[in-house]
Amino acid sequence: MTPTVPTLRDTIAEDLRTQITTGHLKSGDRLPSEPKLATHYKVSTPTVRQALALLQAEGLIEKTHGKGNFVRTPLRRITYTGGTGIPFAPDLQTTIRTTTVRARGHIRTLLKVPSNSPLTEFQCTTYEGETPRSVARIYIPRDLAPTARLASSSWPGGRDVDRTETQETVTARLPTPEEASALRISPTRTVLTITRIALNSTGRVLEAALLALPSDAADAVFTTHPTLKEETDR
Amino acid sequence: MTPTVPTLRDTIAEDLRTQITTGHLKSGDRLPSEPKLATHYKVSTPTVRQALALLQAEGLIEKTHGKGNFVRTPLRRITYTGGTGIPFAPDLQTTIRTTTVRARGHIRTLLKVPSNSPLTEFQCTTYEGETPRSVARIYIPRDLAPTARLASSSWPGGRDVDRTETQETVTARLPTPEEASALRISPTRTVLTITRIALNSTGRVLEAALLALPSDAADAVFTTHPTLKEETDR
DNA sequence: GAGTGGTCTAGACCACGAG
DNA sequence: TCGTGGTCTAGACCACTCA
């Protein structure tokens, strides 16, 4: 059903796609310029551009204004592991900026703290070489925040306090302009977002974290060992 | 930095967006036709269409060939809860088709079974009224599959066997053509995919599940209660 | 300055939905 | 049949990159 006739842009995209996947066009290669592709395929440039937009959405090519269209070097996928701090992979560097902010809006709701109560905000960016691979904002009530050992390996709001539960919500959406520029991706490329809150045994929220990762090169992995409660409460 | 000048399509999209969010245009309303919008904004129709494409990507409007562009009735978000069977929300109906297939390719790797070993495949679609909200393919080695009680509330591969670990990988990507038609979404709308495997205490894979949900109306929630092992192994 | 992609125009024709 | 959106054309001009 719905055997719709492939459009010109689809057939052009399909042709380029096979050239890429068969290795005819290699990683990092520059594609012919758009006018050249247009004359080659005997179509107008907008049609070529629509085909390229498809390949861009699939993550196969990268467009750079003034330089050309390039076969995308496949990014190694990075993995966010549930319950941990920030995405992890070998050879990732992380920069962290720490500021103090006042609780408001969504963050306040997540942390269940009064309005304007002081929070420590960690702005984390993970890099692979020069390429940003994830951004995170982590908020911790200031009376819980570690102060002097940010450079240590232990994570803020981490394992030294009793942390009994971590709730993580995963969604995909278009990036905010800030996220797009921080990750250096096009505003049309979706990001995988993770909203995480950590609770202690009294139900107090120890931490709220908002993470964003380019969805075409990121996975989030969660491993659950069912507890007795989960086994019985249904 | 990068205070790029907003383009025509951006300003048009922004105007329509505020009209929608302020309630000027209500849920289900038909937008003026594209030529009318073009004359109203004093641009050409392709420019209007680019603006509409942005709103479509954001999930704010729905385009229907031959009928018009409509403000999208915001879909209630559905939630997939980590470790469970399929997405859940009130008033969701589920259809399940069961077949027997032979293990091969990716599925075989996930289940760690020999090639061509028999599997029971559950093809699940979750509906909210007439609207499909999730699709799932669940594979279980046939010797583990429940046979006579599919209609019961217990889930295949479920809690009656010792299931000690569930690993779930969450990604976002463009839907396959099959997923797009099954979910009745445009092939350009990303889906949130969940790949889940369940292990028993011997490490045997009890189940492999592939789920896909439209990412603009779905969340995946994972709650982890750290075990002693997780606490200590770092 | 040469070459590239980004934006936009002002049309054309086709395909779909509904009366 | 009519109005709608979908596809496509053949240009124009601007903005960016690099030599």
Coordinates of C-alpha atoms (C1' of nucleotides) in Angstrom, one line a residue:
Chain A
M1 CA 0.0 0.0 0.0
T2 CA 0.9 3.6 -0.7
P3 CA 3.4 2.7 -3.4
T4 CA 3.9 6.4 -4.1
V5 CA 6.0 7.3 -7.1
P6 CA 9.5 8.4 -5.9
T7 CA 10.1 12.1 -6.5
L8 CA 13.1 13.5 -8.2
R9 CA 14.6 14.6 -5.0
D10 CA 14.1 11.1 -3.6
T11 CA 15.9 9.4 -6.6
I12 CA 18.7 11.9 -6.4
A13 CA 19.1 11.4 -2.7
E14 CA 18.9 7.7 -3.2
D15 CA 21.7 7.8 -5.8
L16 CA 23.9 9.9 -3.6
R17 CA 23.2 7.7 -0.7
T18 CA 24.3 4.6 -2.4
Q19 CA 27.4 6.4 -3.7
I20 CA 28.2 7.2 -0.1
T21 CA 27.4 3.8 1.4
T22 CA 29.2 1.9 -1.3
G23 CA 32.3 4.0 -0.7
H24 CA 32.1 5.7 -4.1
L25 CA 32.1 8.9 -2.1
K26 CA 34.2 8.6 1.0
S27 CA 34.1 10.1 4.4
G28 CA 35.2 13.7 4.3
D29 CA 34.9 14.0 0.5
R30 CA 33.4 17.1 -0.9
L31 CA 30.3 16.6 -3.1
P32 CA 30.2 18.4 -6.4
S33 CA 28.8 21.9 -6.1
E34 CA 25.0 22.2 -6.1
P35 CA 24.9 23.7 -9.6
K36 CA 27.0 20.9 -10.9
L37 CA 24.8 18.3 -9.3
A38 CA 21.8 20.1 -10.8
T39 CA 23.2 19.9 -14.4
H40 CA 24.3 16.4 -13.8
Y41 CA 20.9 15.2 -12.7
K42 CA 19.2 17.6 -15.2
V43 CA 17.2 19.3 -12.4
S44 CA 17.1 22.8 -10.9
T45 CA 19.2 23.7 -7.9
P46 CA 16.3 23.8 -5.5
T47 CA 15.6 20.2 -6.3
V48 CA 19.2 19.3 -5.6
R49 CA 19.0 21.1 -2.4
Q50 CA 16.0 19.3 -1.3
A51 CA 17.7 16.0 -1.9
L52 CA 20.7 17.2 0.0
A53 CA 18.5 18.3 2.9
L54 CA 17.2 14.7 3.1
L55 CA 20.8 13.4 3.4
Q56 CA 21.6 16.0 5.9
A57 CA 18.6 15.0 8.1
E58 CA 19.9 11.4 7.9
G59 CA 23.3 12.6 9.1
L60 CA 25.0 11.4 5.9
I61 CA 26.3 14.8 4.8
E62 CA 27.3 18.1 6.3
K63 CA 26.7 21.4 4.7
T64 CA 29.1 24.3 5.2
H65 CA 28.2 27.6 3.8
G66 CA 30.9 28.9 1.5
K67 CA 32.8 25.6 1.5
G68 CA 30.6 22.9 0.2
N69 CA 28.7 19.8 1.1
F70 CA 30.8 17.0 2.6
V71 CA 30.3 13.4 3.3
R72 CA 30.0 13.3 7.0
T73 CA 32.7 11.5 9.0
P74 CA 30.5 9.1 11.0
L75 CA 30.7 10.3 14.5
R76 CA 31.4 7.6 17.0
R77 CA 28.3 7.2 19.0
I78 CA 28.6 8.3 22.6
T79 CA 26.7 6.7 25.3
Y80 CA 24.9 8.2 28.3
T81 CA 24.6 5.7 31.0
G82 CA 21.6 6.0 33.2
G83 CA 22.2 7.2 36.7
T84 CA 25.6 8.6 36.1
G85 CA 26.8 12.1 35.7
I86 CA 27.3 13.0 32.1
P87 CA 27.9 11.1 28.9
F88 CA 31.0 9.0 28.8
A89 CA 33.3 7.6 26.1
P90 CA 37.0 7.2 25.8
D91 CA 38.8 10.4 24.8
L92 CA 36.1 12.8 25.9
Q93 CA 37.1 16.0 27.7
T94 CA 34.8 17.9 29.8
T95 CA 34.6 21.6 30.7
I96 CA 32.6 22.7 33.7
R97 CA 31.6 26.2 34.7
T98 CA 30.1 26.8 38.0
T99 CA 27.8 29.6 39.0
T100 CA 25.2 30.4 41.5
V101 CA 21.6 31.0 40.4
R102 CA 18.2 31.4 42.0
A103 CA 15.6 28.7 41.7
R104 CA 12.8 29.5 39.4
G105 CA 10.4 28.0 36.9
H106 CA 11.0 24.5 35.7
I107 CA 14.1 24.0 37.6
R108 CA 12.5 25.0 40.8
T109 CA 9.7 22.6 40.2
L110 CA 12.1 19.8 39.6
L111 CA 14.1 20.4 42.7
K112 CA 11.0 21.1 44.8
V113 CA 12.6 24.1 46.5
P114 CA 11.2 27.5 47.3
S115 CA 11.4 30.2 44.7
N116 CA 14.7 32.1 44.6
S117 CA 16.5 29.7 46.9
P118 CA 20.1 29.5 45.9
L119 CA 21.3 26.8 43.6
T120 CA 24.7 25.8 42.3
E121 CA 24.6 25.5 38.5
F122 CA 27.2 23.4 36.7
Q123 CA 27.4 24.1 33.0
C124 CA 29.1 21.1 31.5
T125 CA 30.2 20.6 27.9
T126 CA 31.8 17.3 26.7
Y127 CA 34.2 17.5 23.8
E128 CA 35.7 15.0 21.5
G129 CA 38.7 17.0 20.3
E130 CA 37.2 20.2 19.1
T131 CA 33.7 18.9 18.7
P132 CA 31.2 19.4 21.4
R133 CA 29.3 16.2 22.0
S134 CA 27.0 17.0 24.9
V135 CA 25.8 19.8 27.0
A136 CA 24.5 19.6 30.5
R137 CA 23.1 21.9 33.1
I138 CA 23.1 20.4 36.6
Y139 CA 21.4 22.1 39.5
I140 CA 22.0 21.4 43.1
P141 CA 20.6 23.2 46.2
R142 CA 23.6 25.2 47.4
D143 CA 23.6 23.7 50.8
L144 CA 24.2 20.3 49.2
A145 CA 26.8 21.4 46.7
P146 CA 30.3 20.3 47.1
T147 CA 32.5 23.3 47.2
A148 CA 36.2 22.6 47.1
R149 CA 36.5 19.4 45.1
L150 CA 35.0 20.1 41.8
A151 CA 38.2 18.9 40.1
S152 CA 38.0 15.6 41.8
S153 CA 36.6 12.6 40.2
S154 CA 33.5 12.4 42.3
W155 CA 30.5 13.9 40.8
P156 CA 28.5 16.9 42.3
G157 CA 25.5 15.6 44.2
G158 CA 27.0 12.3 43.8
R159 CA 27.6 9.1 45.7
D160 CA 28.8 10.4 49.0
V161 CA 25.3 11.3 50.1
D162 CA 22.5 8.8 50.3
R163 CA 21.0 8.7 46.9
T164 CA 18.3 6.2 46.8
E165 CA 16.5 6.9 43.5
T166 CA 17.3 8.4 40.2
Q167 CA 14.5 9.3 37.8
E168 CA 15.4 10.0 34.2
T169 CA 13.1 11.2 31.5
V170 CA 14.3 10.8 27.9
T171 CA 12.8 12.8 25.0
A172 CA 13.8 13.9 21.6
R173 CA 13.1 17.4 20.3
L174 CA 14.5 20.2 18.2
P175 CA 17.3 22.0 20.0
T176 CA 16.9 25.4 21.5
P177 CA 19.0 28.0 19.7
E178 CA 21.4 27.9 22.7
E179 CA 21.8 24.1 22.5
A180 CA 22.2 24.2 18.7
S181 CA 25.1 26.7 18.9
A182 CA 26.6 25.0 21.9
L183 CA 26.6 21.7 20.1
R184 CA 27.4 23.3 16.8
I185 CA 24.6 21.5 15.1
S186 CA 21.9 22.8 12.8
P187 CA 18.7 24.0 14.5
T188 CA 16.9 21.3 12.5
R189 CA 18.8 18.4 14.0
T190 CA 17.0 16.8 16.9
V191 CA 18.7 16.3 20.2
L192 CA 18.1 13.6 22.7
T193 CA 17.4 15.2 26.1
I194 CA 17.6 13.6 29.5
T195 CA 16.0 15.2 32.5
R196 CA 17.3 13.6 35.7
I197 CA 16.5 14.0 39.3
A198 CA 18.1 12.3 42.2
L199 CA 16.4 11.7 45.5
N200 CA 17.6 10.6 48.9
S201 CA 15.8 8.4 51.3
T202 CA 13.7 11.2 52.6
G203 CA 12.5 12.1 49.2
R204 CA 14.5 15.3 49.0
V205 CA 15.7 16.2 45.5
L206 CA 19.5 16.2 45.6
E207 CA 20.1 17.2 42.0
A208 CA 18.3 18.1 38.8
A209 CA 20.1 17.7 35.5
L210 CA 19.2 18.6 32.0
L211 CA 21.3 17.0 29.3
A212 CA 21.2 17.4 25.6
L213 CA 23.0 15.2 23.0
P214 CA 22.9 15.2 19.2
S215 CA 20.5 12.4 18.6
D216 CA 22.3 11.1 15.5
A217 CA 25.4 10.1 17.5
A218 CA 24.2 9.4 21.0
D219 CA 22.5 6.6 22.8
A220 CA 21.2 6.5 26.3
V221 CA 21.5 3.2 28.1
F222 CA 19.6 2.2 31.2
T223 CA 20.1 -1.0 33.1
T224 CA 17.6 -1.8 35.7
H225 CA 17.9 -4.5 38.3
P226 CA 14.3 -5.0 39.5
T227 CA 14.0 -4.5 43.3
L228 CA 11.6 -6.3 45.5
K229 CA 9.3 -3.4 45.4
E230 CA 9.1 -3.3 41.7
E231 CA 8.5 -7.0 41.6
T232 CA 5.6 -6.9 43.9
D233 CA 3.8 -3.6 43.3
R234 CA 1.7 -4.6 40.3
Chain B
M1 CA 27.7 35.8 19.2
T2 CA 26.1 34.7 15.9
P3 CA 23.3 37.2 16.2
T4 CA 22.2 36.2 12.7
V5 CA 19.5 38.2 11.1
P6 CA 16.2 36.4 11.2
T7 CA 15.1 35.3 7.8
L8 CA 11.7 35.9 6.3
R9 CA 10.7 32.3 6.9
D10 CA 11.7 32.6 10.5
T11 CA 9.7 35.8 11.1
I12 CA 6.7 34.3 9.4
A13 CA 7.0 31.1 11.5
E14 CA 7.5 33.2 14.6
D15 CA 4.3 35.1 13.9
L16 CA 2.2 32.0 13.2
R17 CA 3.8 30.4 16.3
T18 CA 2.7 33.1 18.6
Q19 CA -0.8 33.1 17.0
I20 CA -1.0 29.5 17.9
T21 CA 0.4 29.6 21.4
T22 CA -1.6 32.7 22.3
G23 CA -4.8 30.9 21.2
H24 CA -5.4 33.2 18.3
L25 CA -5.3 30.1 16.2
K26 CA -6.9 27.3 18.1
S27 CA -6.3 23.6 18.1
G28 CA -7.8 22.0 14.9
D29 CA -8.2 25.4 13.1
R30 CA -7.3 25.5 9.5
L31 CA -4.7 28.0 8.6
P32 CA -5.3 30.2 5.6
S33 CA -4.2 28.6 2.4
E34 CA -0.6 29.0 1.4
P35 CA -1.2 31.5 -1.4
K36 CA -3.3 33.6 1.0
L37 CA -0.5 33.5 3.6
A38 CA 1.9 34.4 0.8
T39 CA 0.0 37.5 -0.2
H40 CA -0.6 38.4 3.4
Y41 CA 3.1 38.3 4.3
K42 CA 4.1 39.7 0.9
V43 CA 6.3 36.7 0.1
S44 CA 6.3 33.9 -2.4
T45 CA 4.6 30.6 -1.7
P46 CA 7.8 28.6 -1.3
T47 CA 8.9 31.0 1.5
V48 CA 5.6 30.4 3.2
R49 CA 6.0 26.7 2.8
Q50 CA 9.5 26.9 4.4
A51 CA 8.0 28.6 7.4
L52 CA 5.2 26.0 7.6
A53 CA 7.8 23.3 7.4
L54 CA 9.5 24.7 10.5
L55 CA 6.2 24.6 12.4
Q56 CA 5.6 21.1 11.2
A57 CA 8.9 20.0 12.5
E58 CA 8.0 21.5 15.8
G59 CA 4.8 19.6 15.9
L60 CA 2.7 22.7 15.9
I61 CA 0.8 22.1 12.6
E62 CA -0.2 19.2 10.5
K63 CA -0.2 19.4 6.7
T64 CA -2.8 17.4 4.8
H65 CA -2.6 17.3 1.0
G66 CA -5.8 18.6 -0.6
K67 CA -7.3 19.8 2.7
G68 CA -5.0 22.4 4.2
N69 CA -2.7 23.1 7.1
F70 CA -4.2 22.6 10.6
V71 CA -3.2 23.6 14.0
R72 CA -2.3 20.3 15.6
T73 CA -4.3 19.1 18.5
P74 CA -1.6 18.6 21.0
L75 CA -1.2 14.9 21.5
R76 CA -1.2 13.9 25.1
R77 CA 2.3 12.7 25.8
I78 CA 2.6 9.0 26.3
T79 CA 5.1 7.5 28.6
Y80 CA 7.2 4.5 28.3
T81 CA 8.3 3.3 31.6
G82 CA 11.6 1.5 31.7
G83 CA 11.6 -2.2 32.3
T84 CA 8.0 -2.7 31.5
G85 CA 6.3 -4.1 28.4
I86 CA 5.0 -1.4 26.1
P87 CA 4.1 2.3 26.5
F88 CA 1.3 3.0 28.9
A89 CA -1.3 5.7 29.4
P90 CA -4.9 5.7 30.2
D91 CA -7.3 4.9 27.3
L92 CA -4.7 3.2 25.2
Q93 CA -5.7 0.1 23.3
T94 CA -3.2 -2.4 22.1
T95 CA -3.3 -4.9 19.3
I96 CA -1.0 -7.8 19.2
R97 CA -0.2 -10.1 16.4
T98 CA 1.9 -13.2 17.0
T99 CA 4.0 -15.0 14.5
T100 CA 6.9 -17.4 14.5
V101 CA 10.1 -16.3 12.8
R102 CA 13.6 -17.5 12.5
A103 CA 16.4 -15.7 14.3
R104 CA 18.7 -13.7 12.0
G105 CA 20.7 -10.5 11.8
H106 CA 20.3 -7.9 14.5
I107 CA 17.7 -9.7 16.4
R108 CA 19.8 -12.9 16.5
T109 CA 22.7 -10.9 17.9
L110 CA 20.5 -9.3 20.6
L111 CA 19.1 -12.6 21.7
K112 CA 22.4 -14.4 21.4
V113 CA 20.8 -17.4 19.9
P114 CA 21.9 -19.5 16.9
S115 CA 20.9 -18.5 13.5
N116 CA 17.5 -19.7 12.4
S117 CA 16.4 -20.8 15.8
P118 CA 12.7 -20.3 16.2
L119 CA 11.4 -17.1 17.8
T120 CA 8.0 -15.9 18.7
E121 CA 7.4 -12.4 17.4
F122 CA 4.9 -10.1 18.9
Q123 CA 3.9 -7.2 16.7
C124 CA 2.3 -4.7 19.0
T125 CA 0.6 -1.4 18.1
T126 CA -0.8 0.9 20.7
Y127 CA -3.7 3.1 19.8
E128 CA -5.3 6.1 21.3
G129 CA -8.7 5.9 19.6
E130 CA -7.8 5.7 15.9
T131 CA -4.3 7.1 16.3
P132 CA -1.4 4.7 16.5
R133 CA 0.9 5.9 19.3
S134 CA 3.6 3.3 19.4
V135 CA 4.8 0.2 17.6
A136 CA 6.8 -2.6 19.0
R137 CA 8.4 -5.8 17.9
I138 CA 9.1 -8.2 20.7
Y139 CA 11.1 -11.4 20.2
I140 CA 11.3 -14.3 22.5
P141 CA 13.0 -17.6 22.0
R142 CA 10.1 -20.0 21.3
D143 CA 10.8 -22.3 24.1
L144 CA 10.3 -19.4 26.5
A145 CA 7.3 -18.0 24.9
P146 CA 4.0 -18.2 26.8
T147 CA 1.5 -19.9 24.6
A148 CA -2.0 -20.0 25.9
R149 CA -2.3 -16.8 27.9
L150 CA -1.6 -14.0 25.5
A151 CA -4.8 -12.4 26.4
S152 CA -4.0 -12.3 30.1
S153 CA -2.5 -9.3 31.8
S154 CA 0.9 -10.8 32.2
W155 CA 3.4 -9.8 29.6
P156 CA 5.3 -12.2 27.4
G157 CA 8.7 -12.9 28.7
G158 CA 7.5 -11.3 31.8
R159 CA 7.7 -11.6 35.5
D160 CA 7.0 -15.2 36.1
V161 CA 10.5 -16.2 35.1
D162 CA 13.5 -14.9 36.9
R163 CA 14.4 -11.7 35.1
T164 CA 17.3 -10.1 36.8
E165 CA 18.3 -7.4 34.5
T166 CA 16.8 -5.2 31.8
Q167 CA 19.0 -3.2 29.5
E168 CA 17.4 -0.5 27.5
T169 CA 19.0 1.7 24.8
V170 CA 17.2 4.8 23.8
T171 CA 17.9 6.6 20.6
A172 CA 16.2 9.0 18.2
R173 CA 16.3 8.7 14.5
L174 CA 14.2 9.1 11.4
P175 CA 11.6 6.4 11.1
T176 CA 11.9 3.6 8.7
P177 CA 9.2 3.8 6.0
E178 CA 7.4 0.9 7.8
E179 CA 7.5 2.8 11.1
A180 CA 6.3 6.0 9.5
S181 CA 3.3 4.3 7.9
A182 CA 2.5 2.2 10.9
L183 CA 2.5 5.3 13.1
R184 CA 1.0 7.5 10.4
I185 CA 3.6 10.1 10.7
S186 CA 5.6 11.9 8.1
P187 CA 8.9 10.2 7.3
T188 CA 10.7 13.4 8.4
R189 CA 9.4 13.2 12.0
T190 CA 11.9 11.5 14.3
V191 CA 10.9 8.6 16.4
L192 CA 12.2 7.7 19.8
T193 CA 13.4 4.1 19.7
I194 CA 14.0 1.8 22.6
T195 CA 15.9 -1.4 22.3
R196 CA 15.4 -3.6 25.3
I197 CA 16.8 -6.9 26.3
A198 CA 15.9 -8.8 29.4
L199 CA 18.3 -11.3 31.0
N200 CA 17.8 -13.9 33.7
S201 CA 20.3 -14.8 36.4
T202 CA 22.3 -17.1 34.1
G203 CA 22.7 -14.3 31.5
R204 CA 20.4 -15.9 29.1
V205 CA 18.4 -13.3 27.0
L206 CA 14.8 -13.8 27.7
E207 CA 13.5 -11.2 25.4
A208 CA 14.5 -8.6 22.9
A209 CA 12.2 -5.7 22.1
L210 CA 12.3 -2.9 19.6
L211 CA 9.9 0.0 20.2
A212 CA 9.3 3.1 18.3
L213 CA 7.3 6.1 19.4
P214 CA 6.8 9.5 17.8
S215 CA 9.3 11.6 19.6
D216 CA 7.1 14.7 19.8
A217 CA 4.6 13.1 22.0
A218 CA 6.5 10.5 23.9
D219 CA 8.8 10.3 26.9
A220 CA 10.7 7.4 28.3
V221 CA 11.1 7.3 32.0
F222 CA 13.6 5.3 33.9
T223 CA 13.8 4.9 37.6
T224 CA 16.9 3.3 39.0
H225 CA 17.4 2.2 42.6
P226 CA 21.1 1.8 42.8
T227 CA 22.1 -1.6 44.0
L228 CA 25.0 -2.4 46.2
K229 CA 27.1 -3.4 43.2
E230 CA 26.5 -0.1 41.4
E231 CA 27.4 1.8 44.6
T232 CA 30.7 0.1 44.9
D233 CA 32.0 -0.6 41.5
R234 CA 33.6 2.7 40.7
Chain C
dG1 C1' 37.8 38.0 -6.4
dA2 C1' 36.3 33.4 -7.4
dG3 C1' 33.5 29.8 -5.8
dT4 C1' 30.4 28.1 -2.6
dG5 C1' 25.9 27.5 -0.2
dG6 C1' 21.6 30.4 1.7
dT7 C1' 17.6 32.8 0.6
dC8 C1' 13.9 34.2 -2.2
dT9 C1' 11.0 35.1 -6.3
dA10 C1' 7.1 34.2 -9.6
dG11 C1' 5.5 31.5 -11.8
dA12 C1' 4.1 26.2 -13.8
dC13 C1' 2.0 21.7 -13.4
dC14 C1' 0.5 17.7 -10.8
dA15 C1' -2.0 15.0 -7.1
dC16 C1' -5.2 14.8 -3.5
dG17 C1' -9.8 15.7 -0.9
dA18 C1' -14.5 16.9 -0.9
dG19 C1' -18.8 18.3 -2.7
Chain D
dT1 C1' -15.1 20.4 -10.6
dC2 C1' -12.7 23.4 -7.4
dG3 C1' -9.5 24.5 -3.9
dT4 C1' -5.9 22.6 -1.6
dG5 C1' -1.0 21.3 -0.8
dG6 C1' 3.3 18.9 -3.4
dT7 C1' 6.8 19.2 -6.8
dC8 C1' 9.7 21.6 -9.8
dT9 C1' 11.8 25.4 -12.7
dA10 C1' 15.1 29.1 -13.9
dG11 C1' 16.6 32.3 -12.6
dA12 C1' 18.2 36.5 -8.9
dC13 C1' 20.9 38.3 -5.1
dC14 C1' 23.3 37.9 -0.7
dA15 C1' 26.7 35.8 2.7
dC16 C1' 30.4 33.1 3.7
dT17 C1' 35.2 30.9 2.9
dC18 C1' 39.6 30.9 1.1
dA19 C1' 43.4 32.2 -1.7

